Short mmCIF file of C-alpha atoms and ligand atoms in Angstrom, two decimals:
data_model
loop_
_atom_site.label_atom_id
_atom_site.label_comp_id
_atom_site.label_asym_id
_atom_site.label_seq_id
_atom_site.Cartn_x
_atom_site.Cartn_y
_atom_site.Cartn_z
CA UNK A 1 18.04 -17.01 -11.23
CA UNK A 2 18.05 -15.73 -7.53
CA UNK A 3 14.77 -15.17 -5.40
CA UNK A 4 14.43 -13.65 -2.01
CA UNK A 5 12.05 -15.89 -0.28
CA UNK A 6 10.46 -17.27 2.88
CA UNK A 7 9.36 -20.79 4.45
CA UNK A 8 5.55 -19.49 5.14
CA UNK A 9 4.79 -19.62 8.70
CA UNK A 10 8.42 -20.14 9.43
CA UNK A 11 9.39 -17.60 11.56
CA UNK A 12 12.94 -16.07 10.28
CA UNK A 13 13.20 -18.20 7.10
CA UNK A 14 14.22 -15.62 4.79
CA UNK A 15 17.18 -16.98 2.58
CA UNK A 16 18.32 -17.04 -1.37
CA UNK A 17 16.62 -18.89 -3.79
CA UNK A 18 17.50 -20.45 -6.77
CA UNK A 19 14.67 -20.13 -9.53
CA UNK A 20 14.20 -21.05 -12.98
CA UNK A 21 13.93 -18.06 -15.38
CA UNK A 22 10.47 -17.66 -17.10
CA UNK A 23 9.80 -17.14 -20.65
CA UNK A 24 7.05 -15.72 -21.95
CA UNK A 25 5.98 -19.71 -23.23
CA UNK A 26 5.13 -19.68 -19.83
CA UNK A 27 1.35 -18.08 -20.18
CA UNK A 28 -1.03 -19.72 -21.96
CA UNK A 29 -2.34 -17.09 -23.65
CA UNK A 30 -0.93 -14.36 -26.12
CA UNK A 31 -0.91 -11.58 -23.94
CA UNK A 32 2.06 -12.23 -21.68
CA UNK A 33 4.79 -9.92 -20.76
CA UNK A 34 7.88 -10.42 -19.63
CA UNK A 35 9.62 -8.46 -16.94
CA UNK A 36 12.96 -7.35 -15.92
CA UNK A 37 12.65 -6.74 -12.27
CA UNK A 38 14.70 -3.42 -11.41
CA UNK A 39 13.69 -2.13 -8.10
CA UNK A 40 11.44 -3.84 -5.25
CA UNK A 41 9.98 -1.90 -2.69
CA UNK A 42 9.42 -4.00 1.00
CA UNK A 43 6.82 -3.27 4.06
CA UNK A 44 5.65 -4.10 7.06
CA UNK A 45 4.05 -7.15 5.21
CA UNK A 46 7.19 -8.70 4.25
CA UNK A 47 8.23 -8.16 7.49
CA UNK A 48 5.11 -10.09 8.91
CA UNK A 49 5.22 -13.37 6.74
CA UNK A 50 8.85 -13.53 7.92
CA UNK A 51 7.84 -13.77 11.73
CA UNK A 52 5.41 -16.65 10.24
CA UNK A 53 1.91 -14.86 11.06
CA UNK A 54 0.74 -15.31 7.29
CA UNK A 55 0.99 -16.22 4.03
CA UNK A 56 1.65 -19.03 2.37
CA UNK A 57 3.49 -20.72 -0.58
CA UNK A 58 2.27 -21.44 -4.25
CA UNK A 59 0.16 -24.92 -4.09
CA UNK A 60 3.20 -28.06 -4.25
CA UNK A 61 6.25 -25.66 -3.44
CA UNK A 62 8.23 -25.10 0.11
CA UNK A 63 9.03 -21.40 -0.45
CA UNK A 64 6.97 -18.36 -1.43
CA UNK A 65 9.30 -15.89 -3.39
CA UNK A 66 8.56 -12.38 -1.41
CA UNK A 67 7.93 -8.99 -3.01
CA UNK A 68 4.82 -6.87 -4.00
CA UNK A 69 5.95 -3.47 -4.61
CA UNK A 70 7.24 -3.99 -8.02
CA UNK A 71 9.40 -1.59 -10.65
CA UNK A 72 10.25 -3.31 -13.85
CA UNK A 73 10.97 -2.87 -17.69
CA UNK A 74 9.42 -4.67 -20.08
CA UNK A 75 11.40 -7.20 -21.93
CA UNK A 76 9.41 -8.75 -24.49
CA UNK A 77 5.27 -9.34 -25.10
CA UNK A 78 3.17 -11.85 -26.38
CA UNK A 79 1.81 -10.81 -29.86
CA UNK A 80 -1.94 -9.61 -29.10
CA UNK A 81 -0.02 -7.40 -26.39
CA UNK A 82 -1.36 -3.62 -27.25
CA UNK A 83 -0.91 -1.38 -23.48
CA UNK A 84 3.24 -1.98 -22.97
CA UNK A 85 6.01 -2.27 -25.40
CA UNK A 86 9.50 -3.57 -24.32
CA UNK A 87 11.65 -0.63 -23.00
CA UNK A 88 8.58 0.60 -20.98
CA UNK A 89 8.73 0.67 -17.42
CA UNK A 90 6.20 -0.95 -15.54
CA UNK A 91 4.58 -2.14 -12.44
CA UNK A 92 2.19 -4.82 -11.55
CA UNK A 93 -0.73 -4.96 -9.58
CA UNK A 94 -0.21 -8.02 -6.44
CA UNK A 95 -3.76 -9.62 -6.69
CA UNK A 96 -4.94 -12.09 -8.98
CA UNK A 97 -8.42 -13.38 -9.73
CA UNK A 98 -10.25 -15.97 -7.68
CA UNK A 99 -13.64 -16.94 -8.89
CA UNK A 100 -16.85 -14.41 -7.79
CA UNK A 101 -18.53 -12.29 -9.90
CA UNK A 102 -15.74 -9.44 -8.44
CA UNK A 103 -13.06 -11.20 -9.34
CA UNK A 104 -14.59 -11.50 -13.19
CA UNK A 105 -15.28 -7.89 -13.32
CA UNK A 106 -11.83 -7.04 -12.73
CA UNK A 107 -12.32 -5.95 -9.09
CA UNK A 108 -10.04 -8.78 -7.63
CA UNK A 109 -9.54 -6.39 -4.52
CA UNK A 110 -12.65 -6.78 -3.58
CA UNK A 111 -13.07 -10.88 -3.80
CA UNK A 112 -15.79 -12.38 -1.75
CA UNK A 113 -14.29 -15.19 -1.58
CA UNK A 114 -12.28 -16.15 1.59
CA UNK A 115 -9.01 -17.27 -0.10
CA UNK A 116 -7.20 -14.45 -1.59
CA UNK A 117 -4.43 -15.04 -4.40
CA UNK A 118 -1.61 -12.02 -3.32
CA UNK A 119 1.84 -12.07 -5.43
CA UNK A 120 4.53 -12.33 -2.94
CA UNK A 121 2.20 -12.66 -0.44
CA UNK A 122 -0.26 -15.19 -0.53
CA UNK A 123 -0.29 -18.70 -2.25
CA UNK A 124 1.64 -17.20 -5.82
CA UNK A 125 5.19 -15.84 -5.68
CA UNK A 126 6.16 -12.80 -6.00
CA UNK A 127 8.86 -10.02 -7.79
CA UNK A 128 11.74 -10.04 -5.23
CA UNK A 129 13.74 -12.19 -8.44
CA UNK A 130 15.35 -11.25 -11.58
CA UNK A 131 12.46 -11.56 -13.96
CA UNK A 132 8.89 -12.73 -13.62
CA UNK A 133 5.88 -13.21 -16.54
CA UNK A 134 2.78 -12.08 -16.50
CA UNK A 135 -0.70 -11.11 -18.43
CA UNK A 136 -1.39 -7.71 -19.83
CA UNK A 137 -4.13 -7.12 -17.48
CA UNK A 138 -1.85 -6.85 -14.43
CA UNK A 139 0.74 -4.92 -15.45
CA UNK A 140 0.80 -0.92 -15.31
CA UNK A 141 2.69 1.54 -17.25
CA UNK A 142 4.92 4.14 -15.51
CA UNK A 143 5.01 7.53 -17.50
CA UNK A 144 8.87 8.02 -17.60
CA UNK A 145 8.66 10.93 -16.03
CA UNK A 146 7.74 9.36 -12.64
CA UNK A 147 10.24 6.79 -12.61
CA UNK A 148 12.18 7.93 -9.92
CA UNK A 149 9.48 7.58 -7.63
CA UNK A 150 9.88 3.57 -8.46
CA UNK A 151 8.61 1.22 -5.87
CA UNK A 152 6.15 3.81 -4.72
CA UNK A 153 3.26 2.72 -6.98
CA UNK A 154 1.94 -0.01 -5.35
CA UNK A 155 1.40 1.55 -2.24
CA UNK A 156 -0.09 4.56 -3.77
CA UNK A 157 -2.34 2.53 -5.29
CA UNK A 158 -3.73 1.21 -1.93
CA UNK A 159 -4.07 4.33 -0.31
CA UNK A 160 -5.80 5.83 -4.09
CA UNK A 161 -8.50 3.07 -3.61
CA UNK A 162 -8.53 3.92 0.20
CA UNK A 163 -9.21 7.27 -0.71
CA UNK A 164 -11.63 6.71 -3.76
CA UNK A 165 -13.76 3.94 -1.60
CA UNK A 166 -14.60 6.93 0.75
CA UNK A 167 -15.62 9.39 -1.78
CA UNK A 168 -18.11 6.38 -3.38
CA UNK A 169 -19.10 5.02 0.36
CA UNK A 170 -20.41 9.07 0.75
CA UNK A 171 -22.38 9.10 -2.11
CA UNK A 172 -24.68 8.14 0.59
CA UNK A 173 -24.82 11.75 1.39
CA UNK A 174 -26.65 13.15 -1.70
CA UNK A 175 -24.41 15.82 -1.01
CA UNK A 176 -20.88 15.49 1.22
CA UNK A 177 -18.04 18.33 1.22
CA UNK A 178 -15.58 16.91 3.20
CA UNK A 179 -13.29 19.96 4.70
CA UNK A 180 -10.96 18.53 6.96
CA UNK A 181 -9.45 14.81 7.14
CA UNK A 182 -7.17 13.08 9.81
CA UNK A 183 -4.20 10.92 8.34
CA UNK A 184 -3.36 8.63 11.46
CA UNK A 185 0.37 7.14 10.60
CA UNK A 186 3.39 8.83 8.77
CA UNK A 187 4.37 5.52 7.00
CA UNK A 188 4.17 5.11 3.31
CA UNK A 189 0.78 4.85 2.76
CA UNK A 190 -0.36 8.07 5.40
CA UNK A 191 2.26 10.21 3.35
CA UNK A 192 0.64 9.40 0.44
CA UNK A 193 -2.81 9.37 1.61
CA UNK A 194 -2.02 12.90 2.88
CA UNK A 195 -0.77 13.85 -1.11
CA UNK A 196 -4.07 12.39 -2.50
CA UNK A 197 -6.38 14.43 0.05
CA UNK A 198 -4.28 17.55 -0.14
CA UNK A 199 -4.58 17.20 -3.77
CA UNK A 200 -8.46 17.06 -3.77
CA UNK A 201 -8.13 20.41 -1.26
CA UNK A 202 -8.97 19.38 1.89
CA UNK A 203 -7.31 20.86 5.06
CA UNK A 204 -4.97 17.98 6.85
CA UNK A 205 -4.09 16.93 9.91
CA UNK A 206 -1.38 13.77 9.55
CA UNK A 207 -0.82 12.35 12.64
CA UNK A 208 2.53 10.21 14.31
CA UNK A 209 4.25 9.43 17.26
CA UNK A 210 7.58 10.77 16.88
CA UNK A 211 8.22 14.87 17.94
CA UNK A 212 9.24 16.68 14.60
CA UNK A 213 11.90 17.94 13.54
CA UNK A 214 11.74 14.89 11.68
CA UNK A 215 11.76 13.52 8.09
CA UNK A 216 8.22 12.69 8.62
CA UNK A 217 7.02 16.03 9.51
CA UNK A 218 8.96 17.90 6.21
CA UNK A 219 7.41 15.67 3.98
CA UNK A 220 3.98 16.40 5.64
CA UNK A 221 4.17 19.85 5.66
CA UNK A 222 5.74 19.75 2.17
CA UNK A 223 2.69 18.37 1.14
CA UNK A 224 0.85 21.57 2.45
CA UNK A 225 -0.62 19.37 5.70
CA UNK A 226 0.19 19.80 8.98
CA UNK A 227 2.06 16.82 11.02
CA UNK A 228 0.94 16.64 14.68
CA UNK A 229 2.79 14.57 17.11
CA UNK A 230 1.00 12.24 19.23
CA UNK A 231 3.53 12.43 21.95
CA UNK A 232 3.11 15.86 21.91
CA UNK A 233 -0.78 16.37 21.46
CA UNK A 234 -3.34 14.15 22.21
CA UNK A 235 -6.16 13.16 19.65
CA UNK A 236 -8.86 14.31 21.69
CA UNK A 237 -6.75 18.13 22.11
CA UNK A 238 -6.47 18.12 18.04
CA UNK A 239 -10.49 17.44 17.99
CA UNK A 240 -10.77 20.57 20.63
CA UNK A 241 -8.97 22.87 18.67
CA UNK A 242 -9.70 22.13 15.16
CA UNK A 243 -13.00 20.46 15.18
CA UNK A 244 -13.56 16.51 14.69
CA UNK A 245 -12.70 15.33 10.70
CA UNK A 246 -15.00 14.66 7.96
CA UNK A 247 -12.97 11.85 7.29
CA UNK A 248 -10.42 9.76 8.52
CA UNK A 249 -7.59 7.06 7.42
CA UNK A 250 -6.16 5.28 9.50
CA UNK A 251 -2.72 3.43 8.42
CA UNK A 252 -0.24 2.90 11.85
CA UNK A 253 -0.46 -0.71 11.88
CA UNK A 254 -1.83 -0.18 15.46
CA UNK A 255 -5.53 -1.48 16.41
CA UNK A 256 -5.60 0.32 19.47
CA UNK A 257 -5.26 3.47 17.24
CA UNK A 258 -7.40 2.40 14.18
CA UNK A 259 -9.96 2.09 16.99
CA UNK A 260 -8.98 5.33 18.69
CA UNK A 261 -9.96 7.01 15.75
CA UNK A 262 -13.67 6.49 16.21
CA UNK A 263 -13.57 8.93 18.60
CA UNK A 264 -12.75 11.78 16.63
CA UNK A 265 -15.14 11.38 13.38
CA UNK A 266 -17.60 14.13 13.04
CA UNK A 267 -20.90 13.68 11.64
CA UNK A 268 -21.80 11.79 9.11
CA UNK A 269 -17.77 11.10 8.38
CA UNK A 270 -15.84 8.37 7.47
CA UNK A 271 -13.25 6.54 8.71
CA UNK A 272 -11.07 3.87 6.64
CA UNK A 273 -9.55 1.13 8.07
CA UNK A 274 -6.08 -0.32 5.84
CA UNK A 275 -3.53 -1.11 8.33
CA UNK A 276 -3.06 -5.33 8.24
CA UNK A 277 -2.60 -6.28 11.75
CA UNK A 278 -1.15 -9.69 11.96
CA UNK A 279 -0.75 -9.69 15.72
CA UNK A 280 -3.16 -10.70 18.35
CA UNK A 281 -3.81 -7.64 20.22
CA UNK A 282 -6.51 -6.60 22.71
CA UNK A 283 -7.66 -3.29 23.62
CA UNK A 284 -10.16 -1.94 26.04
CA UNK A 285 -12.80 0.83 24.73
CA UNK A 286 -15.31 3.16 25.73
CA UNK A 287 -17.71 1.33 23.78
CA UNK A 288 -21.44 2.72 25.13
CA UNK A 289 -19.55 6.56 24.20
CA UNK A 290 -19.18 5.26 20.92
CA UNK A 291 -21.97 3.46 19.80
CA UNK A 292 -24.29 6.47 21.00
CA UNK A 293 -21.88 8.93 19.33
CA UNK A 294 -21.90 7.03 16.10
CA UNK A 295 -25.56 6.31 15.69
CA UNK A 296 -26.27 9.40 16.37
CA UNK A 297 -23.93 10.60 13.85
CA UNK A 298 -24.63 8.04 10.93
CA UNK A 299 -20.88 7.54 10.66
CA UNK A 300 -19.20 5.16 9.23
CA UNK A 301 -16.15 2.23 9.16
CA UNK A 302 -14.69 1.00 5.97
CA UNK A 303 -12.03 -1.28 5.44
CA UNK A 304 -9.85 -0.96 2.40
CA UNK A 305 -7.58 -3.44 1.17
CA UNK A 306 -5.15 -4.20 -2.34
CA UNK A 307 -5.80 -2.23 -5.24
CA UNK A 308 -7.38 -2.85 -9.12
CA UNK A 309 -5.87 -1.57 -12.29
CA UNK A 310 -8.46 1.31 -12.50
CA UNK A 311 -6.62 2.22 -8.31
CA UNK A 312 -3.10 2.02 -9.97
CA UNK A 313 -3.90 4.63 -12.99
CA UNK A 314 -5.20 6.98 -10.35
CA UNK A 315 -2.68 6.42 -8.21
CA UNK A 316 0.05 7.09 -10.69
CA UNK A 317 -2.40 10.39 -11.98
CA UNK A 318 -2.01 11.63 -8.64
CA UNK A 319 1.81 11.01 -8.33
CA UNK A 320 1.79 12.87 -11.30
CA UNK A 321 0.15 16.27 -10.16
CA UNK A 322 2.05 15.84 -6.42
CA UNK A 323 5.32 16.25 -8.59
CA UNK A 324 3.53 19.61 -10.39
CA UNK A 325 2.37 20.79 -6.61
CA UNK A 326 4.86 19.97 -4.10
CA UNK A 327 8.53 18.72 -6.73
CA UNK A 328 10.57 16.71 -5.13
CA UNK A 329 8.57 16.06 -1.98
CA UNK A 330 7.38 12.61 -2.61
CA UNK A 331 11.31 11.45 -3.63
CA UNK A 332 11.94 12.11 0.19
CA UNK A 333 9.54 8.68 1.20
CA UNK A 334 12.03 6.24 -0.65
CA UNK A 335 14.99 6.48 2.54
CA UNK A 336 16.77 2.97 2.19
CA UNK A 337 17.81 1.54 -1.19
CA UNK A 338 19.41 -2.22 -0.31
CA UNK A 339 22.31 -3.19 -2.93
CA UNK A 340 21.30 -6.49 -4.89
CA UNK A 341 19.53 -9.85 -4.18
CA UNK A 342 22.40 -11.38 -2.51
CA UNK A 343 21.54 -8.53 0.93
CA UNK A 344 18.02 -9.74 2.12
CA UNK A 345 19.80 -10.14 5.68
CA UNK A 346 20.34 -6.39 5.20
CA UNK A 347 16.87 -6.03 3.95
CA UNK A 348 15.06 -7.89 6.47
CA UNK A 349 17.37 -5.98 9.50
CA UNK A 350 16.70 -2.33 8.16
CA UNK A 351 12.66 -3.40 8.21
CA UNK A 352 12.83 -4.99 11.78
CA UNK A 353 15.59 -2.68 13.56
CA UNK A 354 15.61 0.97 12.18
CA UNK A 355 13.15 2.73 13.01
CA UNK A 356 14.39 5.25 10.64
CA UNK A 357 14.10 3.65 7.53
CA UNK A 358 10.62 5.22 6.09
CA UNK A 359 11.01 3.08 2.51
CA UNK A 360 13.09 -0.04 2.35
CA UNK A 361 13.40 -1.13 -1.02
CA UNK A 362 16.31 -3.60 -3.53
CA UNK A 363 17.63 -2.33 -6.45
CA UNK A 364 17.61 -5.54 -8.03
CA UNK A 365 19.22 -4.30 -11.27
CA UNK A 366 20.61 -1.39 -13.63
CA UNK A 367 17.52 -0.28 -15.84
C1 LIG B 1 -0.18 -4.94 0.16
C2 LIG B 1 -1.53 -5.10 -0.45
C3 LIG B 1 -2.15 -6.37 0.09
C4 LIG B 1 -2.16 -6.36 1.61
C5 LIG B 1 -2.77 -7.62 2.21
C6 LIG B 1 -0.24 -4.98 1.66
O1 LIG B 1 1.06 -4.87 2.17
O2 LIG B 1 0.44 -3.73 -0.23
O3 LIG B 1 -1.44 -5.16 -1.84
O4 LIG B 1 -3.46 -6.53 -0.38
O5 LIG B 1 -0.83 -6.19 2.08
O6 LIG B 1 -2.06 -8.76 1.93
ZN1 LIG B 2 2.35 -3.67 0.92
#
């Protein structure tokens, strides 16, 4: 069956692969699933292991099979399989165990160890193919009525765990109310981010580049936030007229802005770190300014990366009430379906070249 995959650390290797089509013999144990792959959603990540700066393949093959953002039906299941049935559409979560006492508990997104196992990403291949097998434990049920918001779990699970890691991180607080949050980036996961914190009532401020009128900005203010262009207002003017946030999360991609960010954290705030920045940037900063302002401020940085099972459920509870609060807003994300397997070149150009296209994804087949 055909793959879309990479040479890791080959910069511009994406090409068609020819796989062999799993069977559910294929796990050891009795709780397998089988998967036909409908939709795949791509990022900024696929993009990345394509110029070479990471990932790598499966242990004894050439090619890593790309893909992370996954929207499936379930084909068949091993017999002590009790969560999915076949006909139920699913998605997987894109981390797999390693061996600390985190990975055993089922918090795989938070490994200790170094080496991180990442389907379609890092050393085990991922869903941009026809069908794929799995456990139970990794894959996660889509109530039908959110199917047409597809490829979009995956990334709302990262931004739910960005989220949720704050609210736990604050528990520091005995008390914390947050009121107002900053959303730096308009991409995928700051849209969504933006639903989540809207949803638990807080008053935001998503930030971008671009000058609306834009797609970015309707979906923002559809979500009840308001969109503020960078090019158009600086950080430091939003602090002056609407105060400095309770908490902030930063997703641009940009270091020099993740870092920017630190100056505009009130007291006793948060901000969360969960762009991946594969490039080799350096940035100068007023560093004395901040250290003073965040010592004296007990703030705090957090980095937030991948997503568990328990971040997928909440993610997809979430997606659930945005449809009740703001229908049809979150549809507007998923911009640039690619036709079949067979147009990666299509796939890879819309990620690279149009700046445009807010959600690339493959629909791989007819569900
Ligand atoms: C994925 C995450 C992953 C991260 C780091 C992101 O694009 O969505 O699941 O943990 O990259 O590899
Ligand atoms: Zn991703």
């Amino acid at each position: 069956m055909k793959a879309i995959a990479v040479y890791p650390r080959q910069p511009n290797s994406v090409h068609l692969e020819d796989i062999p089509r799993p069977s559910l013999a294929d796990v050891a144990s009795d709780v397998g699933v089988l998967v036909r792959v409908l939709k795949v959603g791509v990022d900024a990540t696929d993009k990345e292991i394509n110029e070479g700066l990471y990932g790598d393949a499966p242990p004894g093959a050439k090619h890593l099979v790309l893909g992370h953002e996954l929207f499936g039906v379930v084909e068949a299941v091993g017999p002590a399989v009790t969560r999915v049935q076949p006909g139920d559409y699913v998605t997987a979560t894109v981390r797999r165990p390693g061996g600390s006492i985190y990975d055993r508990i089922g918090s795989y997104d938070m490994t200790s160890e170094e080496v991180y196992y990442e389907r379609g990403i890092n050393l085990l291949h991922g869903y941009l193919t026809e069908y794929f097998v799995d456990e139970e434990d990794y894959i996660v049920k889509i109530p039908p009525g959110l199917c047409h918001l597809h490829v979009l779990m995956e990334p709302m699970s990262c931004a739910a765990k960005a989220v949720q890691q704050a609210y736990e991180v604050q528990r520091r607080m005995k008390v914390w109310r947050p009121r107002m949050a900053f959303v730096m980036g308009a991409g995928q996961i700051g849209l969504l981010a933006t639903l989540i914190l809207k949803l638990r009532g807080l008053q935001v401020y998503t930030c971008a580049r671009s000058k609306p009128p834009s797609l970015k900005a309707e979906i923002v203010a559809g979500m009840g936030a308001e969109y503020v262009s960078l090019e158009q207002t600086s950080l430091d003017d939003l602090a002056d007229r609407v105060g400095k946030a309770d908490l902030i999360v930063d997703a641009t991609g940009s270091s020099a802005v993740a870092f920017g960010a630190m100056r505009v954290l009130g007291h006793n705030g948060v901000l969360v770190w969960t762009s991946i920045t594969g490039g080799d940037r350096t940035i100068e900063l007023p560093s004395d300014e901040i250290n003073i302002n965040w010592v004296l401020g007990n703030k705090l940085l957090l980095g937030s990366v991948n997503a568990n099972r328990e971040h997928f459920e909440a993610g997809i509870k979430d997606l659930a009430l945005g449809e009740v609060m703001h229908p049809g807003v979150v549809e507007r994300i998923l911009t640039n379906p690619v036709e079949g397997l067979d147009n990666y070149g299509e796939m890879m150009r819309l990620l690279v070249d149009d700046p445009l296209a807010l959600k690339v994804f493959v629909n791989v087949a007819e569900g």
